CSV table of C-alpha atoms and ligand atoms in Angstrom, one decimal:
chain,number,residue,atom,x,y,z
C,136,MET,CA,79.9,95.8,82.6
C,137,LYS,CA,82.9,94.2,84.4
C,138,ALA,CA,82.9,94.2,88.2
C,139,THR,CA,85.0,92.6,91.0
C,140,CYS,CA,82.7,90.2,92.8
C,141,TRP,CA,83.0,88.4,96.1
C,142,THR,CA,82.7,84.7,95.3
C,143,GLY,CA,83.5,83.2,98.7
C,144,ARG,CA,86.2,83.1,101.2
C,145,ASN,CA,89.6,84.1,99.7
C,146,SER,CA,88.0,84.4,96.3
C,147,VAL,CA,87.1,87.3,94.1
C,148,ASP,CA,86.4,87.2,90.3
C,149,VAL,CA,86.0,89.9,87.7
C,150,LEU,CA,82.6,89.0,86.2
C,151,ASP,CA,80.1,90.4,83.7
C,152,VAL,CA,77.2,91.9,85.5
C,153,PRO,CA,74.3,94.2,84.5
C,154,ASP,CA,75.1,98.0,84.3
C,155,PRO,CA,73.8,100.0,87.2
C,156,LYS,CA,70.7,102.1,86.7
C,157,ILE,CA,69.3,105.2,88.3
C,158,LEU,CA,66.8,103.9,90.9
C,159,ASN,CA,66.1,107.1,92.9
C,160,ALA,CA,65.8,110.6,91.7
C,161,SER,CA,68.8,111.7,93.7
C,162,ASP,CA,71.2,109.0,92.2
C,163,ALA,CA,74.1,109.5,89.9
C,164,ILE,CA,75.9,106.9,87.8
C,165,ILE,CA,79.7,107.2,87.7
C,166,ARG,CA,82.1,105.8,85.2
C,167,VAL,CA,84.9,104.6,87.4
C,168,SER,CA,88.4,105.8,86.5
C,169,SER,CA,90.3,104.5,89.5
C,170,THR,CA,89.4,102.3,92.5
C,171,THR,CA,91.5,100.6,95.1
C,172,ILE,CA,91.6,97.7,97.5
C,173,CYS,CA,91.3,98.5,101.2
C,174,GLY,CA,92.2,96.7,104.4
C,175,SER,CA,88.5,96.7,105.0
C,176,ASP,CA,88.0,94.7,101.8
C,177,LEU,CA,90.4,92.1,103.2
C,178,HIS,CA,88.0,91.5,106.1
C,179,LEU,CA,85.3,90.6,103.5
C,180,TYR,CA,87.8,88.6,101.4
C,181,ASP,CA,88.9,86.6,104.5
C,182,GLY,CA,85.2,85.9,105.4
C,183,TYR,CA,85.0,87.7,108.7
C,184,ILE,CA,82.2,90.2,107.9
C,185,PRO,CA,78.8,88.5,108.0
C,186,THR,CA,76.0,88.8,105.4
C,187,MET,CA,78.1,88.6,102.2
C,188,LYS,CA,76.5,86.8,99.3
C,189,LYS,CA,78.3,85.2,96.3
C,190,GLY,CA,78.3,87.7,93.4
C,191,ASP,CA,78.3,90.8,95.6
C,192,ILE,CA,80.2,93.7,93.9
C,193,LEU,CA,83.1,94.8,96.0
C,194,GLY,CA,84.8,98.2,96.4
C,195,HIS,CA,84.1,101.4,98.5
C,196,GLU,CA,87.1,103.5,97.4
C,197,PHE,CA,86.5,104.9,93.9
C,198,MET,CA,86.3,108.0,91.7
C,199,GLY,CA,85.4,108.8,88.1
C,200,GLU,CA,83.2,110.8,85.8
C,201,VAL,CA,79.5,111.4,86.2
C,202,VAL,CA,77.7,109.9,83.2
C,203,GLU,CA,74.0,110.1,84.3
C,204,VAL,CA,72.1,112.0,87.0
C,205,GLY,CA,68.6,111.5,88.4
C,206,PRO,CA,66.0,114.3,88.0
C,207,ALA,CA,66.5,115.6,91.6
C,208,VAL,CA,70.3,116.0,91.4
C,209,ARG,CA,71.2,119.7,91.6
C,210,LYS,CA,75.0,119.9,92.3
C,211,LEU,CA,76.4,117.4,89.8
C,212,LYS,CA,76.1,117.3,86.1
C,213,VAL,CA,77.2,114.8,83.4
C,214,GLY,CA,80.9,115.2,82.8
C,215,ASP,CA,81.9,116.2,86.3
C,216,ARG,CA,84.9,114.4,87.8
C,217,VAL,CA,84.2,113.3,91.3
C,218,VAL,CA,85.6,111.4,94.3
C,219,VAL,CA,82.9,109.4,96.1
C,220,PRO,CA,83.0,108.9,100.0
C,221,PHE,CA,82.5,105.3,101.2
C,222,PRO,CA,79.7,105.9,103.7
C,223,ILE,CA,76.4,106.6,102.0
C,224,ALA,CA,74.7,109.5,103.7
C,225,CYS,CA,71.4,111.3,103.2
C,226,GLY,CA,72.5,114.8,104.4
C,227,GLN,CA,69.1,115.3,106.2
C,228,CYS,CA,68.8,113.1,109.2
C,229,TRP,CA,69.9,113.8,112.8
C,230,ALA,CA,73.3,112.1,112.3
C,231,CYS,CA,74.0,113.9,109.0
C,232,ARG,CA,73.1,117.2,110.5
C,233,HIS,CA,75.6,116.5,113.3
C,234,GLU,CA,78.2,115.6,110.6
C,235,LEU,CA,78.2,111.9,111.8
C,236,TYR,CA,77.8,110.8,108.2
C,237,SER,CA,79.0,107.2,108.7
C,238,VAL,CA,76.0,106.6,111.0
C,239,CYS,CA,73.4,108.2,108.7
C,240,GLU,CA,70.0,107.0,109.8
C,241,ASN,CA,68.5,106.8,106.3
C,242,SER,CA,70.9,105.0,104.0
C,243,ASN,CA,70.8,101.5,105.2
C,244,PRO,CA,67.8,99.6,103.8
C,245,ASN,CA,68.8,96.6,105.9
C,246,ALA,CA,69.0,98.5,109.2
C,247,GLY,CA,67.0,95.8,111.0
C,248,LEU,CA,69.8,93.3,110.3
C,249,ALA,CA,72.5,95.8,111.6
C,250,GLU,CA,70.4,96.5,114.7
C,251,LYS,CA,70.5,92.8,115.6
C,252,PHE,CA,74.3,92.7,115.4
C,253,MET,CA,75.0,96.1,116.8
C,254,GLY,CA,72.1,97.5,118.8
C,255,HIS,CA,71.7,100.3,116.3
C,256,SER,CA,72.3,100.6,112.6
C,257,THR,CA,75.0,102.5,110.8
C,258,ALA,CA,75.0,104.1,107.4
C,259,GLY,CA,75.1,101.9,104.3
C,260,ILE,CA,78.5,101.4,102.8
C,261,PHE,CA,79.3,100.7,99.1
C,262,GLY,CA,80.3,97.0,98.6
C,263,TYR,CA,80.3,96.1,102.3
C,264,SER,CA,77.8,93.3,103.0
C,265,HIS,CA,74.1,93.1,103.2
C,266,MET,CA,74.1,94.2,106.9
C,267,LEU,CA,75.5,97.5,105.7
C,268,GLY,CA,73.0,98.0,102.9
C,269,GLY,CA,73.8,95.5,100.2
C,270,TYR,CA,75.0,98.3,97.9
C,271,ALA,CA,77.0,97.4,94.8
C,272,GLY,CA,80.6,98.6,95.1
C,273,GLY,CA,82.9,100.6,92.9
C,274,GLN,CA,85.6,98.1,91.9
C,275,ALA,CA,83.7,98.0,88.6
C,276,GLU,CA,83.3,99.9,85.4
C,277,TYR,CA,80.3,101.9,86.7
C,278,ALA,CA,78.7,102.5,90.0
C,279,ARG,CA,75.4,103.9,91.2
C,280,VAL,CA,75.9,106.6,93.8
C,281,PRO,CA,72.8,107.4,96.0
C,282,PHE,CA,72.3,110.9,97.5
C,283,ALA,CA,74.6,112.3,94.8
C,284,ASP,CA,74.3,115.9,96.0
C,285,VAL,CA,75.6,114.9,99.5
C,286,GLY,CA,78.6,112.7,99.1
C,287,PRO,CA,80.7,113.1,95.9
C,288,ILE,CA,83.2,116.0,95.8
C,289,LYS,CA,84.1,117.6,92.4
C,290,VAL,CA,87.8,117.7,91.7
C,291,GLU,CA,89.7,119.8,89.1
C,292,ASP,CA,91.6,118.2,86.2
C,293,ASP,CA,95.0,119.5,87.3
C,294,LEU,CA,95.1,117.0,90.2
C,295,THR,CA,95.8,113.4,89.3
C,296,ASP,CA,93.6,110.4,90.3
C,297,GLU,CA,96.4,109.2,92.6
C,298,GLN,CA,96.4,112.6,94.4
C,299,VAL,CA,92.6,112.7,95.1
C,300,LEU,CA,91.4,109.0,95.0
C,301,PHE,CA,92.2,108.4,98.7
C,302,LEU,CA,89.8,111.2,99.7
C,303,SER,CA,87.2,108.5,99.3
C,304,ASP,CA,88.3,106.8,102.5
C,305,ILE,CA,91.8,106.3,103.8
C,306,LEU,CA,93.1,109.9,103.9
C,307,PRO,CA,90.1,111.2,105.8
C,308,THR,CA,90.1,108.0,107.9
C,309,GLY,CA,93.8,108.5,108.9
C,310,TYR,CA,93.0,112.2,109.6
C,311,MET,CA,90.0,111.4,111.7
C,312,GLY,CA,92.1,108.9,113.7
C,313,ALA,CA,94.5,111.8,114.5
C,314,ASP,CA,91.7,114.4,115.0
C,315,ASN,CA,90.1,112.1,117.6
C,316,CYS,CA,93.3,112.3,119.6
C,317,ASP,CA,92.9,116.0,120.3
C,318,ILE,CA,96.6,116.5,119.7
C,319,THR,CA,98.4,119.4,121.4
C,320,PRO,CA,101.9,120.7,120.6
C,321,GLY,CA,104.6,118.4,122.0
C,322,ASP,CA,102.5,115.3,122.0
C,323,THR,CA,103.8,111.8,121.1
C,324,VAL,CA,101.4,109.7,119.1
C,325,ALA,CA,101.9,106.0,118.5
C,326,VAL,CA,100.2,104.2,115.5
C,327,TRP,CA,99.7,100.5,115.3
C,328,GLY,CA,99.8,99.3,111.6
C,329,ALA,CA,102.0,100.7,108.8
C,330,GLY,CA,99.3,99.9,106.2
C,331,PRO,CA,98.0,102.8,104.1
C,332,VAL,CA,95.6,103.8,106.9
C,333,GLY,CA,98.3,103.9,109.5
C,334,GLN,CA,100.6,105.8,107.1
C,335,PHE,CA,97.9,108.5,106.7
C,336,ALA,CA,97.2,108.5,110.4
C,337,ALA,CA,100.9,109.2,111.1
C,338,ALA,CA,101.1,111.9,108.4
C,339,SER,CA,97.9,113.5,109.8
C,340,ALA,CA,99.2,113.4,113.4
C,341,TYR,CA,102.1,115.6,112.3
C,342,LEU,CA,99.7,117.9,110.4
C,343,LEU,CA,97.7,118.3,113.6
C,344,GLY,CA,100.8,119.3,115.6
C,345,ALA,CA,102.3,116.1,117.1
C,346,GLU,CA,106.0,116.4,117.9
C,347,ARG,CA,106.7,112.8,117.6
C,348,VAL,CA,105.0,109.9,115.8
C,349,ILE,CA,106.0,106.2,116.2
C,350,VAL,CA,104.5,103.6,113.9
C,351,ILE,CA,104.5,99.9,114.7
C,352,ASP,CA,104.4,97.0,112.2
C,353,ARG,CA,106.5,94.0,111.1
C,354,PHE,CA,106.8,94.5,107.3
C,355,PRO,CA,110.1,96.3,106.6
C,356,ALA,CA,109.0,97.7,103.2
C,357,ARG,CA,106.0,99.3,104.9
C,358,LEU,CA,108.0,100.7,107.8
C,359,ASP,CA,110.6,102.1,105.3
C,360,ARG,CA,107.8,103.8,103.3
C,361,THR,CA,106.3,105.2,106.5
C,362,ARG,CA,109.6,106.7,107.7
C,363,GLU,CA,110.5,108.1,104.2
C,364,HIS,CA,107.1,109.7,103.5
C,365,THR,CA,105.8,110.7,106.9
C,366,GLY,CA,108.9,111.3,109.0
C,367,ALA,CA,107.7,109.0,111.7
C,368,GLU,CA,110.0,106.7,113.8
C,369,THR,CA,109.2,103.0,113.6
C,370,ILE,CA,109.2,99.9,115.7
C,371,ASN,CA,109.4,96.5,114.1
C,372,TYR,CA,107.5,94.3,116.6
C,373,GLU,CA,109.3,91.2,115.5
C,374,GLU,CA,112.6,92.8,116.6
C,375,ALA,CA,111.5,94.6,119.7
C,376,ASP,CA,108.9,94.4,122.4
C,377,THR,CA,106.5,97.1,121.5
C,378,LEU,CA,105.3,98.0,125.0
C,379,LYS,CA,108.9,98.2,126.4
C,380,ALA,CA,110.1,100.1,123.4
C,381,LEU,CA,107.3,102.7,123.7
C,382,ARG,CA,108.0,103.1,127.5
C,383,ASP,CA,111.7,103.6,126.8
C,384,MET,CA,111.0,106.2,124.0
C,385,THR,CA,108.7,108.2,126.3
C,386,ALA,CA,110.7,108.3,129.5
C,387,GLY,CA,108.4,105.6,131.0
C,388,ARG,CA,105.1,107.6,130.6
C,389,GLY,CA,103.7,106.2,127.4
C,390,PRO,CA,102.5,108.0,124.2
C,391,ASP,CA,99.9,110.7,124.8
C,392,ALA,CA,97.7,109.1,122.2
C,393,CYS,CA,97.6,105.7,120.5
C,394,ILE,CA,96.0,105.1,117.1
C,395,GLU,CA,95.0,101.6,116.2
C,396,ALA,CA,95.0,101.1,112.4
C,397,VAL,CA,95.0,97.3,112.3
C,398,GLY,CA,91.5,96.0,113.0
C,399,MET,CA,89.9,92.6,113.5
C,400,GLU,CA,92.6,90.4,112.0
C,401,SER,CA,95.5,91.6,114.1
C,402,HIS,CA,98.6,89.5,113.8
C,403,HIS,CA,100.1,88.3,117.0
C,404,PRO,CA,103.6,86.9,117.5
C,405,THR,CA,103.2,83.3,118.3
C,406,GLY,CA,102.2,82.4,121.9
C,407,PRO,CA,99.2,81.4,124.0
C,408,VAL,CA,97.3,84.7,123.3
C,409,ASN,CA,97.6,84.1,119.5
C,410,ALA,CA,96.4,80.5,119.8
C,411,TYR,CA,93.5,81.7,122.0
C,412,ASP,CA,92.3,84.4,119.6
C,413,ARG,CA,92.8,82.2,116.5
C,414,THR,CA,90.8,79.3,118.0
C,415,LYS,CA,88.0,81.6,119.2
C,416,GLN,CA,87.8,83.4,115.9
C,417,ALA,CA,87.9,80.1,113.9
C,418,THR,CA,85.1,78.6,116.1
C,419,ARG,CA,83.1,81.9,115.8
C,420,THR,CA,83.1,82.3,119.6
C,421,GLU,CA,84.9,85.6,119.2
C,422,THR,CA,84.5,87.5,115.9
C,423,ASP,CA,87.6,89.6,116.1
C,424,ARG,CA,91.3,89.2,117.0
C,425,PRO,CA,92.1,92.5,118.8
C,426,HIS,CA,95.7,92.1,119.7
C,427,ALA,CA,96.8,95.6,118.5
C,428,LEU,CA,93.9,97.3,120.2
C,429,ARG,CA,94.8,95.6,123.5
C,430,GLU,CA,98.3,96.7,123.1
C,431,ALA,CA,97.3,100.3,122.3
C,432,ILE,CA,95.3,100.5,125.5
C,433,LEU,CA,98.1,99.1,127.6
C,434,ALA,CA,100.7,101.4,126.0
C,435,CYS,CA,98.8,104.7,126.3
C,436,ARG,CA,99.8,107.1,129.1
C,437,ASN,CA,97.5,107.7,132.0
C,438,GLY,CA,94.7,110.0,130.9
C,439,GLY,CA,95.5,109.6,127.2
C,440,THR,CA,93.4,108.8,124.2
C,441,VAL,CA,93.1,105.5,122.3
C,442,SER,CA,91.7,106.1,118.8
C,443,THR,CA,90.5,103.1,116.9
C,444,LEU,CA,90.4,103.1,113.1
C,445,GLY,CA,90.7,99.3,112.6
C,446,VAL,CA,87.4,97.7,111.6
C,447,TYR,CA,85.7,95.3,114.0
C,448,GLY,CA,82.9,93.0,113.2
C,449,GLY,CA,81.4,92.1,116.5
C,450,LEU,CA,82.8,90.9,119.8
C,451,VAL,CA,86.3,90.9,121.2
C,452,ASP,CA,87.7,89.0,124.1
C,453,LYS,CA,90.2,89.7,126.8
C,454,PHE,CA,89.6,93.4,126.4
C,455,PRO,CA,91.7,95.3,129.1
C,456,MET,CA,88.8,97.2,130.5
C,457,GLY,CA,90.5,97.5,133.9
C,458,SER,CA,93.4,99.4,132.3
C,459,LEU,CA,91.1,101.7,130.3
C,460,MET,CA,88.9,102.5,133.3
C,461,ASN,CA,91.5,102.8,136.1
C,462,ARG,CA,93.9,104.9,134.1
C,463,SER,CA,91.3,107.4,132.9
C,464,LEU,CA,91.7,106.6,129.2
C,465,THR,CA,89.4,107.9,126.5
C,466,LEU,CA,88.5,105.5,123.7
C,467,ARG,CA,87.3,107.0,120.4
C,468,ALA,CA,86.3,105.0,117.3
C,469,GLY,CA,84.2,105.1,114.1
C,470,GLN,CA,83.9,104.4,110.5
C,471,CYS,CA,85.1,107.7,109.1
C,472,HIS,CA,82.7,110.6,108.6
C,473,VAL,CA,84.4,111.2,105.3
C,474,GLN,CA,82.0,113.9,104.1
C,475,HIS,CA,83.1,116.1,107.0
C,476,TYR,CA,86.7,116.0,106.0
C,477,LEU,CA,86.5,116.2,102.2
C,478,ARG,CA,86.7,119.9,101.6
C,479,PRO,CA,89.5,120.7,104.1
C,480,LEU,CA,91.6,117.8,103.0
C,481,LEU,CA,91.2,118.6,99.3
C,482,ASP,CA,92.4,122.1,100.2
C,483,ARG,CA,95.4,120.7,102.0
C,484,ILE,CA,96.3,118.5,99.0
C,485,ARG,CA,96.0,121.6,96.8
C,486,LYS,CA,98.2,123.6,99.2
C,487,GLY,CA,100.8,120.8,99.1
C,488,ASP,CA,100.5,120.1,102.9
C,489,ILE,CA,100.2,116.4,101.9
C,490,ASP,CA,100.6,114.4,98.7
C,491,PRO,CA,98.6,111.2,99.3
C,492,SER,CA,100.0,109.5,96.2
C,493,PHE,CA,103.0,108.3,98.3
C,494,VAL,CA,101.0,105.2,99.4
C,495,VAL,CA,100.6,103.8,95.9
C,496,SER,CA,102.7,100.8,95.2
C,497,HIS,CA,101.0,99.3,92.2
C,498,HIS,CA,98.6,100.1,89.3
C,499,MET,CA,96.7,97.2,87.7
C,500,PRO,CA,93.8,96.8,85.2
C,501,LEU,CA,90.5,95.9,86.9
C,502,ALA,CA,90.8,92.4,85.3
C,503,GLU,CA,93.8,91.7,87.6
C,504,ALA,CA,91.8,92.4,90.8
C,505,PRO,CA,92.1,88.7,92.0
C,506,LYS,CA,95.9,89.0,91.8
C,507,GLY,CA,95.7,92.4,93.6
C,508,TYR,CA,93.6,90.9,96.5
C,509,GLU,CA,96.1,88.1,96.9
C,510,MET,CA,99.1,90.4,96.9
C,511,PHE,CA,97.5,92.9,99.2
C,512,LYS,CA,96.4,90.3,101.7
C,513,ASN,CA,99.8,88.7,101.9
C,514,LYS,CA,101.7,92.1,101.8
C,515,ARG,CA,103.9,90.6,99.1
C,516,GLY,CA,107.2,92.5,98.6
C,517,GLU,CA,106.5,96.2,98.3
C,518,THR,CA,102.7,95.8,98.2
C,519,ASN,CA,101.2,98.8,99.9
C,520,LYS,CA,98.2,100.2,98.0
C,521,ILE,CA,97.0,98.9,94.7
C,522,VAL,CA,95.1,101.1,92.3
C,523,LEU,CA,92.8,99.3,89.9
C,524,HIS,CA,91.8,100.9,86.5
C,525,PRO,CA,88.6,99.6,84.9
J,244,NAD,P1,96.4,96.7,105.7
J,244,NAD,O1,96.0,95.3,105.9
J,244,NAD,O2,97.1,97.2,104.5
J,244,NAD,O3,97.3,97.2,106.9
J,244,NAD,C1,97.2,96.7,108.2
J,244,NAD,C2,98.6,96.6,108.8
J,244,NAD,O4,98.6,96.3,110.2
J,244,NAD,C3,99.6,95.6,108.1
J,244,NAD,O5,100.7,96.3,107.6
J,244,NAD,C4,99.9,94.6,109.2
J,244,NAD,O6,101.2,94.1,109.1
J,244,NAD,C5,99.7,95.5,110.5
J,244,NAD,N1,99.5,94.7,111.7
J,244,NAD,C6,98.9,93.5,111.8
J,244,NAD,N2,99.0,93.1,113.1
J,244,NAD,C7,99.6,94.1,113.8
J,244,NAD,C8,100.0,94.2,115.2
J,244,NAD,N3,99.7,93.3,116.1
J,244,NAD,N4,100.7,95.3,115.5
J,244,NAD,C9,101.0,96.3,114.6
J,244,NAD,N5,100.7,96.2,113.3
J,244,NAD,C10,100.0,95.1,112.9
J,244,NAD,O7,95.1,97.6,106.0
J,244,NAD,P2,94.7,99.2,105.8
J,244,NAD,O8,94.1,99.4,104.5
J,244,NAD,O9,95.9,100.0,106.2
J,244,NAD,O10,93.5,99.2,106.9
J,244,NAD,C11,93.8,99.1,108.3
J,244,NAD,C12,92.6,98.9,109.1
J,244,NAD,O11,91.8,100.1,109.0
J,244,NAD,C13,91.6,97.8,108.7
J,244,NAD,O12,91.1,97.2,109.8
J,244,NAD,C14,90.6,98.5,107.9
J,244,NAD,O13,89.4,97.8,107.8
J,244,NAD,C15,90.4,99.8,108.7
J,244,NAD,N6,89.8,100.9,108.0
J,244,NAD,C16,88.9,101.6,108.8
J,244,NAD,C17,88.3,102.7,108.2
J,244,NAD,C18,87.4,103.5,109.1
J,244,NAD,O14,86.6,104.3,108.6
J,244,NAD,N7,87.5,103.4,110.4
J,244,NAD,C19,88.5,103.1,106.9
J,244,NAD,C20,89.4,102.3,106.2
J,244,NAD,C21,90.1,101.2,106.7
J,245,ZN,ZN1,88.5,101.5,102.7
J,246,ZN,ZN1,71.6,110.9,107.0
């Protein structure tokens, strides 16, 4: 089959690889109908997530048709149309029983490696490094899905791929980012990053009762899309000082909650902090550039919540712990516990509370994945979210 493979820093190729096979009784094989490129894939593409190997199959956001099931699979059958959550979860362990699916204790065969980096392991994730399980991803014609009775959700044919595909990751992720803010009526929520994740975080903050949502980025096309489809106000940080603008917009108090949807490759307007982070990241003395996270902490009102969705690889520097501690802030974070949100969000899509397809800017055949990665990385023109069709 054809699959999008990581072939080194800034390089992916669509290559011929062996078809996946059922390895465990609870596996299913999916023929992928739609898959997408995520900001998290860019961290792999850019070479910042350790333990990638040349030839690894990328992709953790995908959906399609079940073409084979292992003998222990009870809930799925051949022909079912399913969306697959990106964290691989067993459904049985302590974490899964507490609905903390992205930290499942049974799905990462390389847990020892993750423990070295992080103290404890997380769940395995499709197409997301050997430290997170070494699983083949779904930017391919077919994918093997372990624990097939736990993750995939069946979807009816009257909903389009574009409407349900983002249940695999970024819609639940944006929703969890807002859910972690414990929003109460009247709240103002600020969101760093007008990428697809930030856009869904903004839309979700309104769904959960925020009165005002303010989204920060520098790409006009993304800010326009965000205003048009979520109703949020926006700040272009190349035209205004974000911290000052947020203070002015909230009568000096700061937003009640700040969602950071940028992650480890945060852009920084030029200046000494930018040079510091870039040098440290390039020399591997700091793994992540956390500018947006620092800003989210400094901006948040006293006693408020900072909710981090952006992915981090390891260690950040110049972290404003004094601000966090002295001002009674709460910091929440996590890879999304997608399985927890699937059913309620599918219901919301069906009811018309949200139509996630607004994030899509491009459709491409899988063969054009290398071009898609380049466009998505550089945010060319209108590029917002690219759907690949194997
Ligand atoms: P993306 O690259 O499309 O969007 C990121 C946006 O952040 C860009 O528009 C960029 O211009 C903006 N940005 C960069 N520096 C900024 C700054 N200093 N201030 C404000 N905005 C800034 O990526 P995406 O797909 O939207 O993903 C965003 C982040 O969410 C990534 O780190 C990704 O890995 C992470 N993510 C996390 C989860 C999870 O489960 N927690 C799931 C999916 C994605
Ligand atoms: Zn993703
Ligand atoms: Zn588990």
